Amino acid sequence: MLAKFPMKVTRRAALKSLAALAAAPWCAPARAASVTLTAGVSRQQLVPAEYPQTEVWCYNGAVPAPELRFRQGDTARIVVANRLPQPTTVHWHGLRVPNRMDGVPHVTQPPIAPGAQFTYEFTLPDAGTYWYHPHLASYEQVARGLYGVLIVEESAPIRVDRDVTWVLSDFRLNPDASQREDFGSVFDLTHAGRIGNTVTVNGRFTLKDGAFAVRSGERIRLRLVNTAVARIFLLRFNGHEPRVIALDGQPVEPHMPERGLLRLAPGMRADLVLDCLQPPGSRHLVEDLDNPRSESRLIAIDYGAEPPLREAAPATSIALAPNPLTEPDPARTERHEMLFEGGAMGGLREAQFAGERVPLATLVRQHQLAWSINGVAVKDHAREPMLTLKRNGHYVLSMKNDTAWPHPIHLHGHAFRVIARDGAPTRHREWRDTVLLAPREQVDVALVADNPGDWMIHCHVLAHQAGGMMAMLRVA
Ligand code: C2O
Ligand code: CU
């Protein structure tokens, strides 16, 4: 449940946090193509000032890390220095990087030991909104605050008044604002993962009086990134009609989300165009409706008193130019099935683990595993391919969720088109790198396997990933 805190926030404190939101370092991003990220232990005021700061693990001293910005076609050189008490790696979620830069421990690189560093270097073929996070003990490291946004700017961006990022996440805090240390609990493993009790936007608790200041008439490009380890957001922008222009960084035909509700599962991004057409001085809630038992309020859109910048939405185009992805040809695709099983109330009896059939209860008790893909539960990272795809081959992966839980399934190194849900063609055939499978749902995605190497495919509920819901696809 949300809001376990006895929060009391004054109007003055709310205005202060509002000013902080506007002046925060992620508004003045680095433009250099070469950067250093230091992963370390720090403290941050996640909750209002009458509570203590929280110890977090983060990059460059902040949760989320200061936003990285590059231009499409740039070569990024990112030195990651590890000052954590644990080994780590960094995975560049959604970026189509060469395999050896993908940040998967033991598969694409050795772990970065405490005190050591590793240099990642890759070119950026695709514009869009991406993010990065550890790929080692990520159910703990990401939950503690290790994540940041990486934006690749288009050479000809659409015209907006402001480009704003909201990193949506949550923390599981004790009443003294320290993080609960129950990372990897059996309950989280077998159920919905580590869902926090404190939702944050850009690293700050916003439930009480958190506000986003706008001017009437403004057109904002709003980049939403869900970095939570388990929480799914279902957003409603009251009084506004945001249009989706990109999903997981990839442009999509601009459209209003179905019934005005935008679903964002862990790992996913959405770029919106938000025309602020309400009158000066008005206030409108953005709500999260995914969990009916939680407080729905996420943040308020707070209109300043200034006269409107303009009277109607600008007529300029909001469509983004496509990225250079190879189009899968339906006539040439080879189809493969992937079956996701396990978890509480799932009916999975046993799975293959380390070459043996192991009953589910033993898997949970002895190996902290509870999930399988095509009957196989993988511990740590898959070292053997579940499937070998031919380089430049065209494929449909038909993914069936045979569990009682939703799973956002993420594929490394590629983007895919979501072409069908339960056999019915999708409306936008959107490109994505993470697709949400509802309980019992079957989703077909199509892709061209054009990036050679060993790529993880896994659930982005990170307790599920650690709990066996991961496999490797080899492109050779
Ligand atoms: Cu965002 Cu394999 O992860
Ligand atoms: Cu899952």
Short mmCIF file of C-alpha atoms and ligand atoms in Angstrom, two decimals:
data_model
loop_
_atom_site.label_atom_id
_atom_site.label_comp_id
_atom_site.label_asym_id
_atom_site.label_seq_id
_atom_site.Cartn_x
_atom_site.Cartn_y
_atom_site.Cartn_z
CA MET A 1 0.00 0.00 0.00
CA LEU A 2 1.04 3.53 -0.71
CA ALA A 3 1.29 6.33 1.79
CA LYS A 4 2.21 4.40 4.89
CA PHE A 5 3.93 7.62 5.91
CA PRO A 6 2.07 9.96 8.15
CA MET A 7 2.80 12.73 5.68
CA LYS A 8 2.17 16.31 6.62
CA VAL A 9 3.44 18.75 4.09
CA THR A 10 2.82 22.44 4.16
CA ARG A 11 2.03 24.52 1.12
CA ARG A 12 5.38 26.28 1.59
CA ALA A 13 7.27 22.96 1.54
CA ALA A 14 5.36 21.95 -1.56
CA LEU A 15 6.34 25.15 -3.33
CA LYS A 16 9.94 24.59 -2.30
CA SER A 17 9.94 21.08 -3.74
CA LEU A 18 8.31 22.45 -6.87
CA ALA A 19 11.16 24.93 -7.28
CA ALA A 20 13.62 22.10 -6.70
CA LEU A 21 11.93 20.08 -9.44
CA ALA A 22 12.48 22.97 -11.85
CA ALA A 23 16.09 23.68 -10.82
CA ALA A 24 17.27 20.07 -10.52
CA PRO A 25 20.48 19.04 -12.28
CA TRP A 26 18.69 16.78 -14.80
CA CYS A 27 17.41 19.94 -16.48
CA ALA A 28 20.97 20.89 -17.45
CA PRO A 29 22.21 17.66 -18.97
CA ALA A 30 25.73 16.90 -20.12
CA ARG A 31 26.20 17.15 -23.88
CA ALA A 32 29.67 15.67 -24.06
CA ALA A 33 29.99 12.34 -25.81
CA SER A 34 32.33 11.16 -23.04
CA VAL A 35 31.13 10.82 -19.46
CA THR A 36 31.95 9.06 -16.22
CA LEU A 37 29.34 7.37 -14.09
CA THR A 38 30.39 6.57 -10.56
CA ALA A 39 28.18 4.00 -8.86
CA GLY A 40 28.28 4.56 -5.13
CA VAL A 41 26.46 4.85 -1.84
CA SER A 42 24.86 8.18 -1.04
CA ARG A 43 22.01 9.78 0.87
CA GLN A 44 19.00 11.54 -0.60
CA GLN A 45 15.90 13.27 0.68
CA LEU A 46 13.30 11.03 -0.98
CA VAL A 47 10.49 12.02 1.38
CA PRO A 48 9.60 15.41 2.91
CA ALA A 49 12.17 17.21 5.03
CA GLU A 50 10.64 16.29 8.38
CA TYR A 51 11.85 12.74 7.70
CA PRO A 52 15.49 11.67 7.56
CA GLN A 53 17.36 11.19 4.32
CA THR A 54 17.48 7.69 2.84
CA GLU A 55 20.64 5.79 2.08
CA VAL A 56 20.56 5.03 -1.64
CA TRP A 57 22.88 3.44 -4.18
CA CYS A 58 23.12 5.65 -7.23
CA TYR A 59 25.19 7.02 -10.10
CA ASN A 60 26.98 10.36 -9.67
CA GLY A 61 25.35 11.00 -6.33
CA ALA A 62 21.69 11.25 -7.33
CA VAL A 63 18.55 9.16 -7.85
CA PRO A 64 17.82 9.24 -10.71
CA ALA A 65 21.31 9.90 -12.05
CA PRO A 66 21.81 13.19 -13.91
CA GLU A 67 20.29 12.71 -17.37
CA LEU A 68 22.74 11.80 -20.16
CA ARG A 69 22.11 13.34 -23.56
CA PHE A 70 23.67 12.44 -26.87
CA ARG A 71 22.81 13.05 -30.50
CA GLN A 72 21.70 10.36 -32.89
CA GLY A 73 24.80 8.90 -34.56
CA ASP A 74 27.15 9.99 -31.74
CA THR A 75 29.62 7.59 -30.25
CA ALA A 76 29.13 7.49 -26.51
CA ARG A 77 32.08 6.68 -24.29
CA ILE A 78 30.96 6.01 -20.74
CA VAL A 79 33.39 5.09 -18.00
CA VAL A 80 31.65 3.27 -15.15
CA ALA A 81 33.55 3.40 -11.86
CA ASN A 82 32.33 1.02 -9.17
CA ARG A 83 32.38 2.41 -5.62
CA LEU A 84 29.68 0.00 -4.42
CA PRO A 85 30.27 -2.74 -1.87
CA GLN A 86 29.29 -5.28 -4.59
CA PRO A 87 30.35 -6.07 -8.15
CA THR A 88 28.15 -4.48 -10.81
CA THR A 89 27.69 -3.91 -14.56
CA VAL A 90 25.63 -1.44 -16.58
CA HIS A 91 23.05 -2.44 -19.16
CA TRP A 92 21.88 0.20 -21.65
CA HIS A 93 18.21 -0.64 -21.77
CA GLY A 94 16.77 -0.40 -25.28
CA LEU A 95 19.97 0.76 -26.98
CA ARG A 96 21.06 -1.41 -29.87
CA VAL A 97 24.69 -1.72 -28.82
CA PRO A 98 27.33 -4.27 -29.87
CA ASN A 99 26.96 -7.40 -27.77
CA ARG A 100 30.17 -6.89 -25.78
CA MET A 101 28.83 -3.52 -24.56
CA ASP A 102 25.52 -4.95 -23.31
CA GLY A 103 26.50 -5.20 -19.65
CA VAL A 104 25.45 -8.78 -18.92
CA PRO A 105 27.82 -10.26 -16.31
CA HIS A 106 29.70 -13.43 -17.27
CA VAL A 107 28.03 -13.43 -20.70
CA THR A 108 29.20 -10.20 -22.36
CA GLN A 109 31.76 -9.00 -19.77
CA PRO A 110 33.22 -9.86 -16.38
CA PRO A 111 31.56 -8.09 -13.43
CA ILE A 112 33.13 -4.75 -12.48
CA ALA A 113 34.64 -5.41 -9.04
CA PRO A 114 34.36 -2.85 -6.23
CA GLY A 115 37.06 -0.24 -6.86
CA ALA A 116 37.41 -1.17 -10.55
CA GLN A 117 36.05 0.50 -13.67
CA PHE A 118 34.90 -0.47 -17.16
CA THR A 119 34.59 1.64 -20.29
CA TYR A 120 31.52 1.23 -22.45
CA GLU A 121 31.71 2.61 -25.95
CA PHE A 122 29.06 2.38 -28.64
CA THR A 123 27.42 4.41 -31.37
CA LEU A 124 23.79 5.43 -31.09
CA PRO A 125 21.81 4.44 -34.20
CA ASP A 126 18.41 5.30 -32.74
CA ALA A 127 17.05 8.55 -31.33
CA GLY A 128 14.71 8.35 -28.35
CA THR A 129 14.29 7.88 -24.61
CA TYR A 130 16.38 5.12 -23.07
CA TRP A 131 17.74 4.26 -19.63
CA TYR A 132 20.46 2.30 -17.93
CA HIS A 133 20.81 0.19 -14.82
CA PRO A 134 22.93 -2.61 -13.33
CA HIS A 135 22.47 -6.14 -14.63
CA LEU A 136 23.99 -7.84 -11.59
CA ALA A 137 21.80 -8.44 -8.53
CA SER A 138 19.56 -5.91 -10.22
CA TYR A 139 16.57 -6.81 -8.00
CA GLU A 140 18.61 -5.19 -5.21
CA GLN A 141 20.85 -2.67 -7.03
CA VAL A 142 18.06 -1.08 -9.08
CA ALA A 143 15.72 -1.09 -6.07
CA ARG A 144 18.34 0.82 -4.07
CA GLY A 145 18.36 3.58 -6.71
CA LEU A 146 20.86 2.72 -9.46
CA TYR A 147 19.27 4.04 -12.63
CA GLY A 148 19.44 6.95 -15.02
CA VAL A 149 17.93 8.17 -18.26
CA LEU A 150 19.83 8.35 -21.53
CA ILE A 151 18.30 10.51 -24.22
CA VAL A 152 19.37 10.40 -27.84
CA GLU A 153 18.23 13.56 -29.57
CA GLU A 154 16.85 13.56 -33.11
CA SER A 155 18.75 15.64 -35.66
CA ALA A 156 15.42 17.37 -36.42
CA PRO A 157 13.38 17.23 -33.20
CA ILE A 158 9.74 18.21 -33.10
CA ARG A 159 9.01 21.74 -31.88
CA VAL A 160 7.99 22.01 -28.24
CA ASP A 161 8.32 24.66 -25.56
CA ARG A 162 9.91 22.27 -23.07
CA ASP A 163 11.39 18.80 -23.02
CA VAL A 164 10.78 17.21 -19.61
CA THR A 165 11.55 13.79 -18.17
CA TRP A 166 9.65 12.05 -15.38
CA VAL A 167 11.37 9.05 -13.94
CA LEU A 168 8.65 7.03 -12.23
CA SER A 169 9.75 4.65 -9.53
CA ASP A 170 9.15 3.54 -5.98
CA PHE A 171 10.98 2.57 -2.81
CA ARG A 172 10.08 0.25 0.03
CA LEU A 173 10.80 2.32 3.12
CA ASN A 174 10.65 1.84 6.87
CA PRO A 175 8.89 4.50 8.97
CA ASP A 176 12.31 6.15 9.54
CA ALA A 177 12.70 6.45 5.72
CA SER A 178 15.46 3.82 5.56
CA GLN A 179 15.10 1.17 2.87
CA ARG A 180 13.67 -2.15 3.91
CA GLU A 181 16.42 -4.70 3.46
CA ASP A 182 14.17 -7.58 2.39
CA PHE A 183 15.60 -7.69 -1.13
CA GLY A 184 14.92 -11.02 -2.76
CA SER A 185 12.18 -12.11 -0.34
CA VAL A 186 10.35 -15.32 -1.20
CA PHE A 187 7.03 -13.48 -1.24
CA ASP A 188 8.26 -10.92 -3.80
CA LEU A 189 9.86 -13.72 -5.82
CA THR A 190 6.65 -15.75 -6.11
CA HIS A 191 4.16 -12.85 -6.37
CA ALA A 192 4.28 -9.40 -8.01
CA GLY A 193 7.89 -8.54 -7.13
CA ARG A 194 9.20 -5.83 -4.82
CA ILE A 195 6.48 -3.20 -4.99
CA GLY A 196 7.41 -0.20 -2.87
CA ASN A 197 5.30 1.84 -0.48
CA THR A 198 6.66 5.22 -1.60
CA VAL A 199 6.19 6.32 -5.20
CA THR A 200 8.69 8.85 -6.54
CA VAL A 201 8.85 11.14 -9.56
CA ASN A 202 12.45 12.16 -10.35
CA GLY A 203 13.54 10.80 -6.98
CA ARG A 204 11.02 12.68 -4.87
CA PHE A 205 7.87 11.57 -3.12
CA THR A 206 5.00 13.45 -4.74
CA LEU A 207 1.86 11.97 -3.27
CA LYS A 208 1.21 14.92 -0.99
CA ASP A 209 1.29 18.26 -2.79
CA GLY A 210 3.89 17.24 -5.37
CA ALA A 211 3.35 19.52 -8.33
CA PHE A 212 4.59 20.07 -11.85
CA ALA A 213 4.47 23.75 -12.79
CA VAL A 214 3.29 24.66 -16.29
CA ARG A 215 2.23 27.76 -18.15
CA SER A 216 -1.09 27.83 -19.93
CA GLY A 217 -0.65 27.25 -23.66
CA GLU A 218 2.68 25.45 -23.32
CA ARG A 219 3.49 22.40 -25.43
CA ILE A 220 5.64 19.94 -23.50
CA ARG A 221 7.39 16.81 -24.65
CA LEU A 222 7.04 14.60 -21.62
CA ARG A 223 9.32 11.58 -21.46
CA LEU A 224 8.08 8.97 -19.01
CA VAL A 225 10.43 6.24 -17.84
CA ASN A 226 9.39 3.45 -15.48
CA THR A 227 12.50 2.41 -13.57
CA ALA A 228 10.62 0.63 -10.78
CA VAL A 229 11.61 -2.98 -10.14
CA ALA A 230 8.00 -4.19 -10.07
CA ARG A 231 5.37 -1.45 -10.08
CA ILE A 232 3.15 -0.99 -13.14
CA PHE A 233 1.74 2.52 -13.63
CA LEU A 234 -1.61 3.21 -15.29
CA LEU A 235 -1.71 6.96 -15.80
CA ARG A 236 -4.62 9.27 -16.37
CA PHE A 237 -3.96 12.95 -17.09
CA ASN A 238 -7.13 14.65 -15.90
CA GLY A 239 -8.07 17.69 -17.99
CA HIS A 240 -5.48 16.87 -20.67
CA GLU A 241 -5.27 14.83 -23.84
CA PRO A 242 -1.64 13.78 -24.15
CA ARG A 243 -0.65 12.07 -27.36
CA VAL A 244 1.84 9.22 -27.49
CA ILE A 245 4.60 9.88 -30.03
CA ALA A 246 7.13 7.19 -29.07
CA LEU A 247 7.15 3.95 -27.10
CA ASP A 248 10.38 2.52 -25.68
CA GLY A 249 12.22 5.24 -27.61
CA GLN A 250 10.79 4.22 -30.99
CA PRO A 251 8.48 6.62 -32.83
CA VAL A 252 4.86 5.55 -33.18
CA GLU A 253 2.04 7.12 -35.12
CA PRO A 254 0.85 9.90 -32.73
CA HIS A 255 -2.25 8.73 -30.90
CA MET A 256 -4.21 9.15 -27.71
CA PRO A 257 -3.85 6.21 -25.37
CA GLU A 258 -6.88 3.94 -25.35
CA ARG A 259 -9.57 5.32 -22.99
CA GLY A 260 -7.04 7.99 -22.01
CA LEU A 261 -5.08 5.49 -19.90
CA LEU A 262 -1.36 5.02 -20.39
CA ARG A 263 0.07 1.79 -19.04
CA LEU A 264 3.77 1.79 -18.25
CA ALA A 265 5.30 -1.43 -16.92
CA PRO A 266 8.84 -1.70 -15.50
CA GLY A 267 11.47 -0.91 -18.13
CA MET A 268 9.04 0.85 -20.46
CA ARG A 269 9.16 4.42 -21.73
CA ALA A 270 6.59 6.63 -23.42
CA ASP A 271 7.15 10.04 -25.03
CA LEU A 272 4.06 12.23 -24.89
CA VAL A 273 3.12 15.58 -26.33
CA LEU A 274 1.26 17.40 -23.60
CA ASP A 275 -0.58 20.54 -24.69
CA CYS A 276 -1.40 22.53 -21.56
CA LEU A 277 -4.69 24.12 -22.56
CA GLN A 278 -6.30 24.71 -19.18
CA PRO A 279 -6.67 28.23 -17.77
CA PRO A 280 -3.98 29.98 -15.67
CA GLY A 281 -4.22 29.20 -11.98
CA SER A 282 -5.91 25.82 -12.43
CA ARG A 283 -4.69 22.48 -11.09
CA HIS A 284 -5.21 18.99 -12.51
CA LEU A 285 -4.21 15.63 -11.11
CA VAL A 286 -2.21 12.98 -12.85
CA GLU A 287 -3.43 9.72 -11.34
CA ASP A 288 -2.07 6.21 -11.24
CA LEU A 289 -4.98 3.78 -11.40
CA ASP A 290 -3.12 0.48 -11.62
CA ASN A 291 -3.54 -0.50 -8.00
CA PRO A 292 -7.07 0.26 -6.79
CA ARG A 293 -5.95 -0.24 -3.18
CA SER A 294 -3.35 2.54 -3.39
CA GLU A 295 -3.80 6.27 -3.34
CA SER A 296 -4.27 7.20 -7.02
CA ARG A 297 -2.73 10.65 -6.96
CA LEU A 298 0.70 10.79 -8.62
CA ILE A 299 1.39 14.49 -9.14
CA ALA A 300 -0.55 17.69 -9.90
CA ILE A 301 -0.19 19.78 -13.03
CA ASP A 302 -0.12 23.27 -11.59
CA TYR A 303 -0.88 26.19 -13.93
CA GLY A 304 0.91 29.43 -13.14
CA ALA A 305 -0.88 32.76 -13.15
CA GLU A 306 0.88 34.12 -16.26
CA PRO A 307 -1.34 34.80 -19.27
CA PRO A 308 -1.53 31.93 -21.78
CA LEU A 309 1.43 31.52 -24.12
CA ARG A 310 -1.06 30.81 -26.92
CA GLU A 311 -4.78 30.17 -27.15
CA ALA A 312 -4.83 26.81 -28.95
CA ALA A 313 -2.49 23.89 -29.52
CA PRO A 314 0.23 24.69 -32.08
CA ALA A 315 -0.39 23.32 -35.56
CA THR A 316 3.18 22.03 -36.02
CA SER A 317 3.68 18.31 -36.58
CA ILE A 318 4.33 16.05 -33.60
CA ALA A 319 5.31 12.98 -35.65
CA LEU A 320 8.90 11.80 -35.13
CA ALA A 321 11.04 10.47 -37.96
CA PRO A 322 11.48 6.69 -37.75
CA ASN A 323 14.73 5.11 -36.54
CA PRO A 324 16.74 2.89 -38.92
CA LEU A 325 15.18 -0.44 -37.95
CA THR A 326 14.87 -3.30 -40.43
CA GLU A 327 11.24 -4.12 -41.16
CA PRO A 328 10.30 -7.76 -40.50
CA ASP A 329 8.68 -9.26 -43.60
CA PRO A 330 5.60 -11.33 -42.62
CA ALA A 331 6.09 -13.60 -45.64
CA ARG A 332 9.54 -14.62 -44.47
CA THR A 333 9.12 -14.95 -40.71
CA GLU A 334 9.84 -18.11 -38.82
CA ARG A 335 7.69 -18.56 -35.72
CA HIS A 336 8.87 -19.66 -32.26
CA GLU A 337 6.78 -20.15 -29.16
CA MET A 338 7.83 -19.03 -25.71
CA LEU A 339 5.84 -20.21 -22.72
CA PHE A 340 6.13 -18.34 -19.41
CA GLU A 341 5.11 -20.33 -16.36
CA GLY A 342 5.36 -20.43 -12.58
CA GLY A 343 4.77 -18.25 -9.55
CA ALA A 344 2.05 -18.34 -6.94
CA MET A 345 -1.33 -19.62 -8.19
CA GLY A 346 0.32 -20.70 -11.43
CA GLY A 347 0.06 -24.47 -11.56
CA LEU A 348 3.71 -25.06 -12.47
CA ARG A 349 4.75 -28.39 -10.91
CA GLU A 350 8.39 -28.62 -11.87
CA ALA A 351 10.96 -27.04 -14.12
CA GLN A 352 14.26 -27.98 -15.62
CA PHE A 353 17.12 -26.54 -13.61
CA ALA A 354 20.81 -27.31 -14.20
CA GLY A 355 19.80 -30.21 -16.41
CA GLU A 356 17.40 -31.86 -13.95
CA ARG A 357 13.65 -31.88 -13.34
CA VAL A 358 13.11 -30.12 -10.03
CA PRO A 359 9.74 -29.70 -8.24
CA LEU A 360 8.64 -26.09 -7.80
CA ALA A 361 8.74 -26.21 -3.98
CA THR A 362 12.37 -27.35 -4.07
CA LEU A 363 13.23 -24.70 -6.63
CA VAL A 364 11.81 -21.98 -4.40
CA ARG A 365 13.31 -23.30 -1.15
CA GLN A 366 16.76 -24.28 -2.32
CA HIS A 367 17.43 -22.06 -5.32
CA GLN A 368 15.14 -18.99 -4.98
CA LEU A 369 13.61 -19.85 -8.35
CA ALA A 370 9.89 -19.80 -9.11
CA TRP A 371 9.50 -19.16 -12.85
CA SER A 372 10.37 -20.82 -16.15
CA ILE A 373 10.51 -20.14 -19.86
CA ASN A 374 9.74 -23.16 -22.03
CA GLY A 375 10.07 -25.33 -18.93
CA VAL A 376 13.55 -24.10 -17.98
CA ALA A 377 14.43 -22.01 -14.90
CA VAL A 378 17.69 -20.11 -15.15
CA LYS A 379 19.77 -18.93 -12.18
CA ASP A 380 21.88 -15.77 -12.56
CA HIS A 381 22.24 -15.49 -16.33
CA ALA A 382 21.57 -17.95 -19.11
CA ARG A 383 24.86 -19.24 -20.54
CA GLU A 384 23.29 -21.51 -23.16
CA PRO A 385 20.89 -20.29 -25.85
CA MET A 386 17.25 -21.32 -25.63
CA LEU A 387 17.07 -20.54 -29.33
CA THR A 388 19.60 -19.70 -32.02
CA LEU A 389 18.42 -17.18 -34.60
CA LYS A 390 20.05 -16.76 -37.97
CA ARG A 391 21.70 -13.39 -38.42
CA ASN A 392 19.34 -11.16 -40.45
CA GLY A 393 16.61 -13.79 -40.22
CA HIS A 394 12.98 -12.67 -39.80
CA TYR A 395 11.18 -14.06 -36.75
CA VAL A 396 7.93 -14.02 -34.83
CA LEU A 397 8.23 -14.79 -31.13
CA SER A 398 4.85 -15.89 -29.86
CA MET A 399 4.94 -15.36 -26.11
CA LYS A 400 2.31 -16.95 -23.92
CA ASN A 401 1.91 -15.94 -20.28
CA ASP A 402 0.56 -19.00 -18.52
CA THR A 403 0.75 -17.46 -15.04
CA ALA A 404 -1.51 -15.45 -12.75
CA TRP A 405 0.79 -12.38 -12.95
CA PRO A 406 1.61 -9.69 -15.52
CA HIS A 407 5.14 -9.84 -16.96
CA PRO A 408 6.92 -7.10 -18.91
CA ILE A 409 9.24 -9.09 -21.19
CA HIS A 410 12.39 -7.31 -22.37
CA LEU A 411 14.71 -8.36 -25.19
CA HIS A 412 18.26 -7.01 -25.35
CA GLY A 413 20.01 -5.66 -28.44
CA HIS A 414 16.92 -5.38 -30.66
CA ALA A 415 13.58 -3.69 -31.05
CA PHE A 416 10.54 -5.71 -32.12
CA ARG A 417 7.13 -4.89 -33.52
CA VAL A 418 4.19 -5.93 -31.32
CA ILE A 419 1.96 -7.42 -34.02
CA ALA A 420 -0.79 -9.38 -32.23
CA ARG A 421 -2.43 -9.88 -28.85
CA ASP A 422 -4.39 -13.09 -28.36
CA GLY A 423 -4.39 -13.52 -32.13
CA ALA A 424 -5.83 -10.08 -32.96
CA PRO A 425 -3.61 -7.62 -34.86
CA THR A 426 -2.52 -4.61 -32.79
CA ARG A 427 -3.64 -1.16 -33.82
CA HIS A 428 -0.24 0.56 -33.99
CA ARG A 429 2.16 -2.36 -34.61
CA GLU A 430 4.43 -0.44 -32.26
CA TRP A 431 8.15 -1.00 -32.01
CA ARG A 432 9.20 -1.81 -28.46
CA ASP A 433 11.94 -3.47 -26.46
CA THR A 434 9.67 -4.41 -23.53
CA VAL A 435 6.17 -5.81 -23.92
CA LEU A 436 3.66 -6.42 -21.17
CA LEU A 437 1.95 -9.81 -21.12
CA ALA A 438 -1.24 -9.78 -19.05
CA PRO A 439 -2.07 -12.97 -17.13
CA ARG A 440 -2.88 -15.76 -19.64
CA GLU A 441 -2.30 -13.41 -22.58
CA GLN A 442 -0.45 -14.39 -25.76
CA VAL A 443 1.53 -11.67 -27.53
CA ASP A 444 3.28 -12.00 -30.89
CA VAL A 445 6.27 -9.82 -31.69
CA ALA A 446 8.18 -9.67 -34.98
CA LEU A 447 11.81 -8.78 -35.49
CA VAL A 448 14.83 -9.09 -37.72
CA ALA A 449 17.71 -10.66 -35.81
CA ASP A 450 20.29 -8.23 -37.13
CA ASN A 451 22.52 -7.76 -34.09
CA PRO A 452 24.89 -10.71 -33.63
CA GLY A 453 25.63 -12.05 -30.16
CA ASP A 454 24.07 -13.59 -27.06
CA TRP A 455 21.05 -11.59 -25.88
CA MET A 456 19.00 -11.94 -22.72
CA ILE A 457 15.23 -12.03 -22.86
CA HIS A 458 13.62 -11.74 -19.44
CA CYS A 459 10.88 -10.36 -17.28
CA HIS A 460 11.58 -6.81 -16.05
CA VAL A 461 9.94 -7.48 -12.72
CA LEU A 462 13.44 -7.96 -11.40
CA ALA A 463 12.51 -10.49 -8.71
CA HIS A 464 11.05 -12.62 -11.52
CA GLN A 465 14.17 -12.18 -13.62
CA ALA A 466 16.32 -13.34 -10.71
CA GLY A 467 13.75 -16.05 -10.03
CA GLY A 468 14.20 -17.93 -13.29
CA MET A 469 12.24 -15.94 -15.89
CA MET A 470 15.18 -15.38 -18.20
CA ALA A 471 16.56 -17.00 -21.30
CA MET A 472 19.19 -16.30 -23.94
CA LEU A 473 18.63 -15.85 -27.65
CA ARG A 474 21.76 -16.32 -29.75
CA VAL A 475 21.99 -14.44 -33.04
CA ALA A 476 24.67 -16.12 -35.14
CU1 C2O B 1 16.46 -3.30 -18.42
CU2 C2O B 1 18.02 -7.06 -19.06
O1 C2O B 1 17.26 -5.18 -18.65
CU CU B 2 7.51 -11.36 -14.41
#
